[in-house]
Every structure is written in C-alpha cells, then in structure tokens.
CSV table of N, CA and C in Angstrom, one decimal:
chain,number,residue,atom,x,y,z
A,1,ALA,N,-59.7,-47.8,-9.5
A,1,ALA,CA,-60.0,-49.2,-9.4
A,1,ALA,C,-61.6,-49.4,-9.7
A,2,ALA,N,-62.1,-48.5,-9.1
A,2,ALA,CA,-63.7,-48.6,-9.1
A,2,ALA,C,-64.1,-48.5,-10.6
A,3,ALA,N,-63.6,-47.6,-11.4
A,3,ALA,CA,-63.8,-47.4,-12.9
A,3,ALA,C,-63.7,-48.9,-13.5
A,4,ALA,N,-62.4,-49.5,-13.2
A,4,ALA,CA,-62.1,-50.8,-13.8
A,4,ALA,C,-63.2,-51.9,-13.5
A,5,ALA,N,-63.8,-51.8,-12.4
A,5,ALA,CA,-64.8,-52.6,-11.9
A,5,ALA,C,-66.1,-52.6,-12.7
A,6,ASP,N,-66.3,-51.5,-12.9
A,6,ASP,CA,-67.6,-51.1,-13.6
A,6,ASP,C,-67.5,-50.8,-15.2
A,7,PRO,N,-67.5,-51.6,-16.2
A,7,PRO,CA,-67.3,-51.4,-17.5
A,7,PRO,C,-68.0,-50.1,-18.1
A,8,GLU,N,-69.2,-50.0,-17.6
A,8,GLU,CA,-70.0,-48.8,-18.2
A,8,GLU,C,-69.2,-47.5,-17.6
A,9,ARG,N,-69.0,-47.4,-16.4
A,9,ARG,CA,-68.2,-46.3,-15.9
A,9,ARG,C,-66.8,-46.0,-16.6
A,10,ALA,N,-66.2,-47.1,-16.8
A,10,ALA,CA,-64.8,-47.1,-17.8
A,10,ALA,C,-65.1,-46.5,-19.0
A,11,ARG,N,-66.0,-47.0,-19.7
A,11,ARG,CA,-66.4,-46.6,-21.2
A,11,ARG,C,-66.8,-45.1,-21.1
A,12,ASP,N,-67.7,-44.8,-20.2
A,12,ASP,CA,-67.7,-43.3,-20.0
A,12,ASP,C,-66.5,-42.4,-19.9
A,13,GLY,N,-65.7,-42.9,-19.0
A,13,GLY,CA,-64.5,-42.3,-18.8
A,13,GLY,C,-63.6,-41.9,-19.9
A,14,ALA,N,-63.4,-43.2,-20.7
A,14,ALA,CA,-62.8,-43.1,-22.1
A,14,ALA,C,-63.4,-42.2,-23.0
A,15,ARG,N,-64.8,-42.1,-23.1
A,15,ARG,CA,-65.6,-41.4,-24.0
A,15,ARG,C,-65.4,-39.7,-23.5
A,16,PHE,N,-65.2,-39.6,-22.1
A,16,PHE,CA,-65.3,-38.3,-21.6
A,16,PHE,C,-63.7,-37.8,-22.1
A,17,LEU,N,-62.8,-38.5,-22.0
A,17,LEU,CA,-61.3,-38.1,-22.2
A,17,LEU,C,-61.1,-38.0,-23.8
A,18,PHE,N,-62.0,-38.7,-24.6
A,18,PHE,CA,-62.0,-38.5,-26.0
A,18,PHE,C,-62.6,-37.2,-26.3
A,19,ALA,N,-63.6,-36.8,-25.7
A,19,ALA,CA,-64.4,-35.6,-25.9
A,19,ALA,C,-63.3,-34.4,-25.6
A,20,VAL,N,-62.6,-34.6,-24.6
A,20,VAL,CA,-61.7,-33.4,-24.2
A,20,VAL,C,-60.5,-33.5,-25.3
A,21,LYS,N,-60.2,-34.6,-25.7
A,21,LYS,CA,-59.3,-34.6,-26.9
A,21,LYS,C,-59.7,-33.7,-28.2
A,22,ARG,N,-60.9,-34.2,-28.5
A,22,ARG,CA,-61.5,-33.5,-29.6
A,22,ARG,C,-62.0,-32.0,-29.3
A,23,GLY,N,-62.0,-31.7,-28.0
A,23,GLY,CA,-62.5,-30.3,-27.7
A,23,GLY,C,-63.9,-30.2,-27.7
A,24,SER,N,-64.5,-31.2,-27.4
A,24,SER,CA,-66.2,-31.1,-27.5
A,24,SER,C,-66.6,-30.8,-26.0
A,25,LEU,N,-66.9,-29.6,-25.8
A,25,LEU,CA,-67.3,-29.2,-24.5
A,25,LEU,C,-68.7,-29.6,-24.3
A,26,ASP,N,-69.6,-29.8,-25.4
A,26,ASP,CA,-70.9,-30.3,-25.2
A,26,ASP,C,-70.9,-31.8,-24.9
A,27,ASP,N,-70.1,-32.5,-25.6
A,27,ASP,CA,-70.1,-33.8,-25.1
A,27,ASP,C,-69.5,-34.1,-23.8
A,28,MET,N,-68.5,-33.4,-23.3
A,28,MET,CA,-68.1,-33.5,-21.9
A,28,MET,C,-69.3,-33.1,-20.9
A,29,ARG,N,-70.0,-32.1,-21.3
A,29,ARG,CA,-71.1,-31.9,-20.4
A,29,ARG,C,-72.2,-33.0,-20.3
A,30,VAL,N,-72.5,-33.5,-21.5
A,30,VAL,CA,-73.5,-34.6,-21.5
A,30,VAL,C,-73.0,-35.7,-20.6
A,31,LEU,N,-71.7,-36.2,-20.9
A,31,LEU,CA,-71.1,-37.3,-20.1
A,31,LEU,C,-71.1,-37.1,-18.5
A,32,HIS,N,-70.4,-35.9,-18.2
A,32,HIS,CA,-70.5,-35.3,-16.8
A,32,HIS,C,-71.9,-35.3,-16.1
A,33,ASP,N,-72.8,-34.6,-17.0
A,33,ASP,CA,-74.2,-34.6,-16.3
A,33,ASP,C,-74.8,-35.9,-16.1
A,34,GLY,N,-74.5,-36.8,-16.9
A,34,GLY,CA,-75.0,-38.2,-16.8
A,34,GLY,C,-74.6,-38.9,-15.4
A,35,GLY,N,-73.6,-38.3,-14.8
A,35,GLY,CA,-73.3,-38.8,-13.4
A,35,GLY,C,-72.2,-39.9,-13.5
A,36,GLY,N,-71.9,-40.4,-14.6
A,36,GLY,CA,-70.8,-41.6,-14.6
A,36,GLY,C,-69.5,-41.4,-14.8
A,37,VAL,N,-69.1,-40.1,-14.8
A,37,VAL,CA,-67.8,-39.7,-15.2
A,37,VAL,C,-67.0,-39.0,-13.8
A,38,ASP,N,-65.9,-39.8,-13.6
A,38,ASP,CA,-64.9,-39.2,-12.6
A,38,ASP,C,-63.9,-38.2,-13.3
A,39,LEU,N,-63.9,-37.0,-12.8
A,39,LEU,CA,-63.1,-36.0,-13.7
A,39,LEU,C,-61.6,-36.2,-13.5
A,40,GLY,N,-61.3,-37.1,-12.5
A,40,GLY,CA,-59.8,-37.5,-12.4
A,40,GLY,C,-59.5,-38.8,-13.2
A,41,VAL,N,-60.4,-39.2,-14.0
A,41,VAL,CA,-60.1,-40.3,-14.9
A,41,VAL,C,-58.8,-40.0,-15.8
A,42,ARG,N,-58.2,-41.2,-15.9
A,42,ARG,CA,-56.7,-41.2,-16.7
A,42,ARG,C,-56.8,-41.9,-17.8
A,43,ASN,N,-56.1,-41.6,-18.9
A,43,ASN,CA,-56.0,-42.5,-20.2
A,43,ASN,C,-54.9,-43.5,-19.9
A,44,ALA,N,-54.8,-44.3,-20.7
A,44,ALA,CA,-53.7,-45.3,-20.7
A,44,ALA,C,-52.3,-44.8,-20.6
A,45,PHE,N,-52.1,-43.5,-21.0
A,45,PHE,CA,-50.9,-42.9,-20.8
A,45,PHE,C,-50.5,-42.1,-19.6
A,46,GLY,N,-51.6,-42.3,-18.8
A,46,GLY,CA,-51.6,-41.5,-17.3
A,46,GLY,C,-52.0,-40.2,-17.4
A,47,ARG,N,-52.7,-39.5,-18.4
A,47,ARG,CA,-53.1,-38.1,-18.5
A,47,ARG,C,-54.4,-38.1,-18.1
A,48,ASP,N,-54.9,-37.1,-17.4
A,48,ASP,CA,-56.1,-36.8,-17.0
A,48,ASP,C,-56.6,-35.6,-18.0
A,49,ALA,N,-57.9,-35.3,-17.8
A,49,ALA,CA,-58.5,-34.4,-18.6
A,49,ALA,C,-57.8,-32.8,-18.6
A,50,THR,N,-57.3,-32.4,-17.4
A,50,THR,CA,-56.5,-31.2,-17.5
A,50,THR,C,-55.2,-31.3,-18.1
A,51,HIS,N,-54.5,-32.6,-18.3
A,51,HIS,CA,-53.4,-32.5,-19.1
A,51,HIS,C,-53.6,-32.4,-20.4
A,52,ILE,N,-54.7,-33.3,-20.8
A,52,ILE,CA,-55.1,-33.1,-22.3
A,52,ILE,C,-55.6,-31.8,-22.9
A,53,ALA,N,-56.4,-31.1,-22.1
A,53,ALA,CA,-56.8,-29.8,-22.5
A,53,ALA,C,-55.7,-28.8,-22.5
A,54,ALA,N,-54.9,-28.7,-21.5
A,54,ALA,CA,-53.5,-28.0,-21.7
A,54,ALA,C,-52.6,-28.3,-22.7
A,55,ARG,N,-52.5,-29.6,-23.1
A,55,ARG,CA,-51.7,-30.0,-24.2
A,55,ARG,C,-52.2,-29.4,-25.5
A,56,ASN,N,-53.5,-29.3,-25.5
A,56,ASN,CA,-54.3,-28.9,-26.8
A,56,ASN,C,-54.5,-27.3,-26.7
A,57,GLY,N,-54.1,-26.7,-25.6
A,57,GLY,CA,-54.3,-25.3,-25.6
A,57,GLY,C,-55.8,-24.9,-25.4
A,58,ARG,N,-56.6,-25.8,-24.8
A,58,ARG,CA,-58.0,-25.5,-24.7
A,58,ARG,C,-58.5,-25.0,-23.2
A,59,LEU,N,-58.2,-23.6,-23.2
A,59,LEU,CA,-58.6,-22.8,-22.1
A,59,LEU,C,-59.9,-22.8,-21.7
A,60,ASP,N,-61.0,-23.0,-22.7
A,60,ASP,CA,-62.4,-23.3,-22.5
A,60,ASP,C,-62.7,-24.4,-21.7
A,61,LEU,N,-61.9,-25.4,-22.1
A,61,LEU,CA,-62.2,-26.6,-21.3
A,61,LEU,C,-61.6,-26.7,-20.0
A,62,LEU,N,-60.4,-26.2,-19.9
A,62,LEU,CA,-59.8,-26.0,-18.4
A,62,LEU,C,-60.8,-25.1,-17.5
A,63,ARG,N,-61.3,-24.1,-18.2
A,63,ARG,CA,-62.4,-23.2,-17.3
A,63,ARG,C,-63.4,-24.1,-16.9
A,64,TRP,N,-64.0,-24.8,-17.7
A,64,TRP,CA,-65.1,-25.7,-17.3
A,64,TRP,C,-64.6,-26.8,-16.5
A,65,LEU,N,-63.6,-27.5,-16.6
A,65,LEU,CA,-63.0,-28.4,-15.7
A,65,LEU,C,-62.9,-27.8,-14.1
A,66,ARG,N,-62.3,-26.6,-14.1
A,66,ARG,CA,-62.2,-26.0,-12.9
A,66,ARG,C,-63.6,-25.8,-12.4
A,67,ALA,N,-64.5,-25.1,-13.1
A,67,ALA,CA,-65.7,-24.9,-12.6
A,67,ALA,C,-66.6,-26.2,-11.9
A,68,ASN,N,-66.1,-27.2,-12.4
A,68,ASN,CA,-66.8,-28.5,-12.0
A,68,ASN,C,-65.9,-29.4,-11.0
A,69,PHE,N,-64.9,-28.5,-10.5
A,69,PHE,CA,-64.2,-29.2,-9.3
A,69,PHE,C,-63.0,-30.3,-9.8
A,70,ALA,N,-62.7,-30.2,-11.0
A,70,ALA,CA,-61.5,-31.2,-11.4
A,70,ALA,C,-60.2,-30.5,-10.7
A,71,ALA,N,-59.4,-31.4,-10.3
A,71,ALA,CA,-58.1,-31.2,-9.6
A,71,ALA,C,-57.2,-30.5,-10.7
A,72,MET,N,-57.0,-29.2,-10.8
A,72,MET,CA,-56.2,-28.5,-11.6
A,72,MET,C,-54.8,-28.8,-11.5
A,73,ASP,N,-54.3,-29.2,-10.2
A,73,ASP,CA,-52.9,-29.5,-10.0
A,73,ASP,C,-52.4,-30.8,-10.1
A,74,SER,N,-53.2,-31.8,-10.5
A,74,SER,CA,-52.9,-33.1,-10.5
A,74,SER,C,-51.5,-33.4,-11.4
A,75,ALA,N,-50.8,-34.4,-10.9
A,75,ALA,CA,-49.5,-34.7,-11.6
A,75,ALA,C,-49.8,-36.0,-12.2
A,76,HIS,N,-48.8,-36.1,-13.2
A,76,HIS,CA,-48.8,-37.4,-14.1
A,76,HIS,C,-48.2,-38.3,-13.0
A,77,PRO,N,-48.9,-39.7,-12.8
A,77,PRO,CA,-48.4,-40.6,-11.9
A,77,PRO,C,-46.9,-41.0,-11.7
A,78,ALA,N,-46.4,-41.0,-13.2
A,78,ALA,CA,-44.9,-41.5,-13.2
A,78,ALA,C,-43.9,-40.3,-13.6
A,79,LEU,N,-44.5,-39.5,-14.5
A,79,LEU,CA,-43.6,-38.4,-14.9
A,79,LEU,C,-43.7,-37.0,-14.1
A,80,GLY,N,-44.8,-36.9,-13.3
A,80,GLY,CA,-44.8,-35.8,-12.4
A,80,GLY,C,-45.2,-34.6,-13.0
A,81,ASP,N,-45.6,-34.5,-14.3
A,81,ASP,CA,-45.8,-33.4,-15.1
A,81,ASP,C,-47.3,-32.9,-14.6
A,82,THR,N,-47.6,-31.6,-14.6
A,82,THR,CA,-48.8,-31.0,-14.4
A,82,THR,C,-49.3,-30.5,-15.7
A,83,ALA,N,-50.6,-30.0,-15.7
A,83,ALA,CA,-51.1,-29.3,-16.7
A,83,ALA,C,-50.3,-28.0,-17.3
A,84,MET,N,-49.9,-27.2,-16.0
A,84,MET,CA,-49.0,-26.1,-16.4
A,84,MET,C,-47.6,-26.5,-17.0
A,85,GLN,N,-47.0,-27.4,-16.7
A,85,GLN,CA,-46.0,-27.8,-17.6
A,85,GLN,C,-46.2,-28.5,-18.8
A,86,ILE,N,-47.3,-29.0,-19.0
A,86,ILE,CA,-47.5,-29.5,-20.6
A,86,ILE,C,-47.9,-28.3,-21.3
A,87,ALA,N,-48.6,-27.3,-20.6
A,87,ALA,CA,-48.9,-26.0,-21.5
A,87,ALA,C,-47.6,-25.4,-21.9
A,88,CYS,N,-46.6,-25.2,-20.9
A,88,CYS,CA,-45.3,-24.7,-21.3
A,88,CYS,C,-44.6,-25.5,-22.3
A,89,TRP,N,-44.6,-26.9,-22.2
A,89,TRP,CA,-43.9,-27.5,-23.1
A,89,TRP,C,-44.5,-27.4,-24.6
A,90,ASN,N,-45.9,-27.2,-24.6
A,90,ASN,CA,-46.4,-27.1,-25.8
A,90,ASN,C,-46.6,-25.6,-26.3
A,91,GLY,N,-46.1,-24.5,-25.5
A,91,GLY,CA,-46.1,-23.2,-26.0
A,91,GLY,C,-47.4,-22.4,-26.0
A,92,HIS,N,-48.2,-22.9,-25.0
A,92,HIS,CA,-49.5,-22.5,-24.9
A,92,HIS,C,-49.6,-21.4,-23.6
A,93,LEU,N,-48.9,-20.2,-23.9
A,93,LEU,CA,-48.8,-19.3,-22.9
A,93,LEU,C,-50.0,-18.8,-22.2
A,94,GLU,N,-51.0,-18.4,-23.0
A,94,GLU,CA,-52.3,-18.2,-22.5
A,94,GLU,C,-52.9,-19.1,-21.4
A,95,VAL,N,-52.6,-20.3,-21.8
A,95,VAL,CA,-53.2,-21.4,-20.9
A,95,VAL,C,-52.1,-21.5,-19.7
A,96,ALA,N,-50.9,-21.3,-19.8
A,96,ALA,CA,-50.1,-21.5,-18.6
A,96,ALA,C,-50.3,-20.2,-17.8
A,97,ARG,N,-50.5,-19.0,-18.3
A,97,ARG,CA,-50.9,-17.8,-17.4
A,97,ARG,C,-52.1,-18.1,-16.6
A,98,TRP,N,-53.1,-18.6,-17.4
A,98,TRP,CA,-54.4,-18.8,-16.7
A,98,TRP,C,-54.2,-19.8,-15.5
A,99,LEU,N,-53.3,-20.9,-15.8
A,99,LEU,CA,-53.4,-21.9,-14.7
A,99,LEU,C,-52.5,-21.3,-13.5
A,100,HIS,N,-51.5,-20.4,-13.9
A,100,HIS,CA,-50.7,-19.8,-12.9
A,100,HIS,C,-51.6,-18.9,-12.0
A,101,ASP,N,-52.6,-18.1,-12.7
A,101,ASP,CA,-53.4,-17.3,-12.0
A,101,ASP,C,-54.5,-18.1,-11.3
A,102,ALA,N,-54.6,-19.5,-11.5
A,102,ALA,CA,-55.5,-20.3,-10.9
A,102,ALA,C,-54.9,-20.9,-9.6
A,103,GLY,N,-53.7,-20.5,-9.5
A,103,GLY,CA,-52.9,-21.0,-8.2
A,103,GLY,C,-52.0,-22.2,-8.4
A,104,LEU,N,-51.7,-22.7,-9.7
A,104,LEU,CA,-50.8,-23.7,-9.7
A,104,LEU,C,-49.3,-23.2,-9.5
A,105,ASP,N,-48.5,-24.1,-9.0
A,105,ASP,CA,-47.1,-23.6,-8.5
A,105,ASP,C,-46.3,-23.5,-9.8
A,106,ALA,N,-45.8,-22.5,-10.1
A,106,ALA,CA,-45.0,-22.1,-11.1
A,106,ALA,C,-43.5,-22.7,-11.0
A,107,HIS,N,-43.2,-23.0,-9.6
A,107,HIS,CA,-41.8,-23.4,-9.2
A,107,HIS,C,-41.7,-24.9,-9.1
A,108,ALA,N,-42.8,-25.6,-9.3
A,108,ALA,CA,-43.1,-27.1,-9.0
A,108,ALA,C,-41.9,-27.8,-10.1
A,109,ARG,N,-41.4,-28.9,-9.6
A,109,ARG,CA,-40.7,-29.7,-10.4
A,109,ARG,C,-41.4,-31.0,-10.8
A,110,ASN,N,-41.1,-31.6,-12.0
A,110,ASN,CA,-41.7,-32.9,-12.5
A,110,ASN,C,-40.7,-33.9,-11.8
A,111,ALA,N,-41.0,-35.3,-12.1
A,111,ALA,CA,-40.2,-36.3,-11.4
A,111,ALA,C,-38.7,-36.2,-12.0
A,112,ARG,N,-38.4,-35.7,-13.1
A,112,ARG,CA,-37.0,-35.4,-13.7
A,112,ARG,C,-36.3,-34.2,-13.0
A,113,GLY,N,-37.2,-33.6,-12.1
A,113,GLY,CA,-36.6,-32.2,-11.5
A,113,GLY,C,-36.6,-31.2,-12.4
A,114,GLU,N,-37.5,-31.1,-13.4
A,114,GLU,CA,-37.4,-30.0,-14.3
A,114,GLU,C,-38.5,-29.0,-13.8
A,115,THR,N,-38.0,-27.9,-13.9
A,115,THR,CA,-39.1,-26.5,-13.7
A,115,THR,C,-39.8,-26.3,-15.2
A,116,LEU,N,-40.6,-25.5,-15.0
A,116,LEU,CA,-41.3,-24.9,-16.2
A,116,LEU,C,-40.4,-24.4,-17.2
A,117,VAL,N,-39.2,-23.7,-16.6
A,117,VAL,CA,-38.3,-23.1,-17.6
A,117,VAL,C,-37.5,-24.3,-18.3
A,118,HIS,N,-37.3,-25.4,-17.7
A,118,HIS,CA,-36.6,-26.4,-18.4
A,118,HIS,C,-37.2,-26.8,-19.7
A,119,VAL,N,-38.6,-27.1,-19.3
A,119,VAL,CA,-39.5,-27.7,-20.4
A,119,VAL,C,-39.7,-26.8,-21.5
A,120,ALA,N,-39.9,-25.5,-21.1
A,120,ALA,CA,-40.1,-24.4,-22.4
A,120,ALA,C,-38.9,-24.3,-23.1
A,121,ALA,N,-37.8,-24.4,-22.3
A,121,ALA,CA,-36.3,-24.2,-23.0
A,121,ALA,C,-36.0,-25.2,-24.0
A,122,ARG,N,-36.4,-26.5,-23.6
A,122,ARG,CA,-36.2,-27.6,-24.4
A,122,ARG,C,-37.0,-27.6,-25.7
A,123,ARG,N,-38.1,-27.1,-25.7
A,123,ARG,CA,-38.9,-26.9,-26.9
A,123,ARG,C,-38.7,-25.5,-27.6
A,124,GLY,N,-37.8,-24.7,-27.1
A,124,GLY,CA,-37.7,-23.4,-27.7
A,124,GLY,C,-38.8,-22.3,-27.8
A,125,GLU,N,-39.5,-22.4,-26.7
A,125,GLU,CA,-40.8,-21.5,-26.6
A,125,GLU,C,-40.4,-20.3,-25.9
A,126,LEU,N,-39.9,-19.3,-26.7
A,126,LEU,CA,-39.3,-18.0,-26.4
A,126,LEU,C,-40.2,-17.1,-25.5
A,127,ALA,N,-41.5,-17.0,-26.0
A,127,ALA,CA,-42.4,-16.1,-25.2
A,127,ALA,C,-42.8,-16.7,-23.9
A,128,THR,N,-42.9,-18.0,-23.7
A,128,THR,CA,-43.1,-18.6,-22.5
A,128,THR,C,-42.0,-18.4,-21.6
A,129,LEU,N,-40.6,-18.7,-22.1
A,129,LEU,CA,-39.5,-18.5,-21.2
A,129,LEU,C,-39.4,-17.0,-20.7
A,130,ARG,N,-39.7,-16.0,-21.6
A,130,ARG,CA,-39.7,-14.5,-21.1
A,130,ARG,C,-40.7,-14.4,-20.0
A,131,TRP,N,-42.0,-14.9,-20.1
A,131,TRP,CA,-42.9,-14.7,-19.2
A,131,TRP,C,-42.5,-15.2,-17.8
A,132,LEU,N,-42.1,-16.8,-18.0
A,132,LEU,CA,-41.5,-17.2,-16.8
A,132,LEU,C,-40.3,-16.5,-16.0
A,133,GLY,N,-39.4,-16.2,-16.7
A,133,GLY,CA,-38.4,-15.4,-16.2
A,133,GLY,C,-38.6,-14.1,-15.6
A,134,GLU,N,-39.4,-13.3,-16.4
A,134,GLU,CA,-39.4,-11.8,-16.1
A,134,GLU,C,-40.5,-11.6,-15.4
A,135,ASP,N,-41.8,-12.3,-15.4
A,135,ASP,CA,-43.0,-11.9,-14.8
A,135,ASP,C,-43.2,-12.8,-13.7
A,136,VAL,N,-42.9,-14.0,-13.8
A,136,VAL,CA,-43.1,-15.1,-12.8
A,136,VAL,C,-41.9,-15.3,-11.8
A,137,GLY,N,-40.8,-15.0,-12.3
A,137,GLY,CA,-39.5,-15.3,-11.4
A,137,GLY,C,-39.0,-16.6,-11.2
A,138,VAL,N,-39.3,-17.3,-12.3
A,138,VAL,CA,-38.8,-18.7,-12.2
A,138,VAL,C,-37.4,-18.6,-12.7
A,139,ASP,N,-36.3,-19.1,-11.9
A,139,ASP,CA,-35.0,-19.3,-11.8
A,139,ASP,C,-34.4,-20.3,-12.8
A,140,TRP,N,-33.8,-19.7,-14.0
A,140,TRP,CA,-33.5,-20.7,-15.1
A,140,TRP,C,-32.0,-21.3,-14.7
A,141,ARG,N,-31.4,-20.7,-13.7
A,141,ARG,CA,-30.3,-21.4,-13.3
A,141,ARG,C,-30.3,-22.6,-12.2
A,142,LEU,N,-31.5,-22.9,-11.9
A,142,LEU,CA,-31.8,-24.2,-11.2
A,142,LEU,C,-31.4,-25.4,-12.0
A,143,THR,N,-30.9,-26.4,-11.5
A,143,THR,CA,-30.6,-27.6,-12.3
A,143,THR,C,-31.7,-28.6,-12.3
A,144,ASP,N,-31.7,-29.6,-13.1
A,144,ASP,CA,-32.6,-30.6,-13.0
A,144,ASP,C,-32.0,-31.7,-12.3
A,145,HIS,N,-32.8,-32.8,-12.0
A,145,HIS,CA,-32.2,-34.1,-11.1
A,145,HIS,C,-31.7,-35.1,-12.1
A,146,SER,N,-31.4,-34.7,-13.3
A,146,SER,CA,-30.8,-35.8,-14.1
A,146,SER,C,-29.2,-36.0,-13.8
A,147,TYR,N,-28.7,-37.0,-14.3
A,147,TYR,CA,-27.3,-37.2,-14.1
A,147,TYR,C,-26.4,-36.0,-14.3
A,148,TYR,N,-26.7,-35.4,-15.3
A,148,TYR,CA,-25.9,-34.1,-15.9
A,148,TYR,C,-26.2,-32.8,-14.9
A,149,ARG,N,-27.1,-32.9,-14.2
A,149,ARG,CA,-27.7,-31.6,-13.4
A,149,ARG,C,-27.6,-30.4,-14.2
A,150,GLN,N,-28.5,-30.4,-15.3
A,150,GLN,CA,-28.6,-29.4,-16.3
A,150,GLN,C,-29.4,-28.2,-15.9
A,151,THR,N,-29.0,-27.0,-16.3
A,151,THR,CA,-29.8,-25.9,-16.1
A,151,THR,C,-30.7,-25.9,-17.6
A,152,ALA,N,-31.7,-24.9,-17.5
A,152,ALA,CA,-32.5,-24.9,-18.6
A,152,ALA,C,-31.7,-24.3,-19.8
A,153,ARG,N,-30.7,-23.5,-19.7
A,153,ARG,CA,-30.0,-23.3,-20.9
A,153,ARG,C,-29.1,-24.1,-21.4
A,154,GLU,N,-28.6,-25.1,-20.5
A,154,GLU,CA,-27.8,-26.3,-21.0
A,154,GLU,C,-28.7,-27.4,-21.6
A,155,GLN,N,-30.0,-27.4,-21.3
A,155,GLN,CA,-30.9,-28.4,-21.8
A,155,GLN,C,-31.4,-28.1,-23.2
A,156,THR,N,-31.4,-26.8,-23.5
A,156,THR,CA,-32.0,-26.5,-24.9
A,156,THR,C,-31.3,-27.0,-26.0
A,157,ALA,N,-32.1,-27.3,-27.1
A,157,ALA,CA,-31.4,-27.7,-28.3
A,157,ALA,C,-31.2,-26.5,-29.3
A,158,ARG,N,-31.7,-25.3,-29.1
A,158,ARG,CA,-31.7,-24.3,-29.9
A,158,ARG,C,-30.2,-23.7,-30.0
A,159,GLU,N,-30.1,-22.9,-30.8
A,159,GLU,CA,-28.7,-21.9,-30.9
A,159,GLU,C,-28.8,-21.0,-29.8
A,160,PRO,N,-27.5,-20.5,-29.3
A,160,PRO,CA,-27.5,-19.4,-28.5
A,160,PRO,C,-28.2,-18.1,-28.8
A,161,ALA,N,-28.2,-17.7,-30.0
A,161,ALA,CA,-28.8,-16.5,-30.5
A,161,ALA,C,-30.4,-16.4,-30.1
A,162,ASP,N,-31.0,-17.6,-29.9
A,162,ASP,CA,-32.4,-17.3,-29.7
A,162,ASP,C,-32.7,-17.8,-28.3
A,163,VAL,N,-32.9,-19.0,-27.9
A,163,VAL,CA,-33.3,-19.5,-26.6
A,163,VAL,C,-32.2,-19.1,-25.6
A,164,ARG,N,-31.1,-19.5,-25.7
A,164,ARG,CA,-29.9,-19.3,-24.9
A,164,ARG,C,-29.7,-17.8,-24.6
A,165,GLY,N,-30.0,-16.9,-25.5
A,165,GLY,CA,-30.0,-15.5,-25.3
A,165,GLY,C,-31.0,-15.0,-24.5
A,166,SER,N,-32.1,-16.0,-24.3
A,166,SER,CA,-33.3,-15.4,-23.6
A,166,SER,C,-33.1,-15.8,-22.2
A,167,LEU,N,-32.1,-16.6,-21.7
A,167,LEU,CA,-31.9,-17.1,-20.3
A,167,LEU,C,-30.9,-16.5,-19.7
C-alpha cells in the first residue's frame, strides 16, 4: 500500500522487478542501494523477485536476494506457489536444490494442494522428479486438493514410459 501511495517508490519497484526479469544484477544493486526498493514488491501477476528469478533459473540473483534478506519462502497471494515450486515447474533443478538447502519446505503445498512432485510431473521434469522422490523423499502418492484428488502420476500428461515410470 505504501508503494502505491508513493509513485517514485512504485516506479523503482517496477524497475527492480524488470531488472530481475532481465537478469541484471548490476541494475538490481543500483536500485536496492538507492534505498527505494522493497525486496517484497510484487508485479501485477503477484510474483515477487524470488519467483521471477526462480522462473528464469537465475541462481546468482537468488543468492543476492537471500544475502539482502529477501523472503525466500514467500508464496503467491492467490496461487500459493513458492520460488521452489516455480523452479520445479520450470525444470531448474540446480535452483530447486539450492532453495531446498536454503531451508524451503519441499513438502509444502500450493493453493491447489499440489506438492513439488505434482508440478514437476505435470511438466514432465524427469530429473527433478527423481531428485524429489529419491533424495528429498516427497511422496508422489499424495493427492492434490482438486475435485479429482489426483496424485502426481495421474496429473502428468506424458506417457507411462517416461514420467509415470519414474513415479
């Protein structure tokens, strides 16, 4: 609300998120060091800097955000997705591992009740699925909160020979 009341601060927030989207750590630093940027600022779609960096697989930006005290576990206000769920959805295994090591909950669910395994399976991210199941221990048999109460195996659009065979 404070950012909306101050147009300059709102512009700086928009510029900051655009710098994250472009992957410009230098621009992020300049805007942050200028003192006008709230690291929790969200774009019109409800995504914050950690979500955007995770979506784009930018581990360098996530490290900088964490070092500057950004909330790494922030959830989308409506969808409930965290940076880790977004990384798994986009197949950024290195980012997902780093976020897990940074303390994010690998068993968290989004607003639809999906676990990390659900989102990775739906996109066919085999390496991410193997890591989640074998190394992290996320149970693929858990159902989401949809009307159909689907497991990750039931949600996937891929053929049984690839994704379903991994679950």
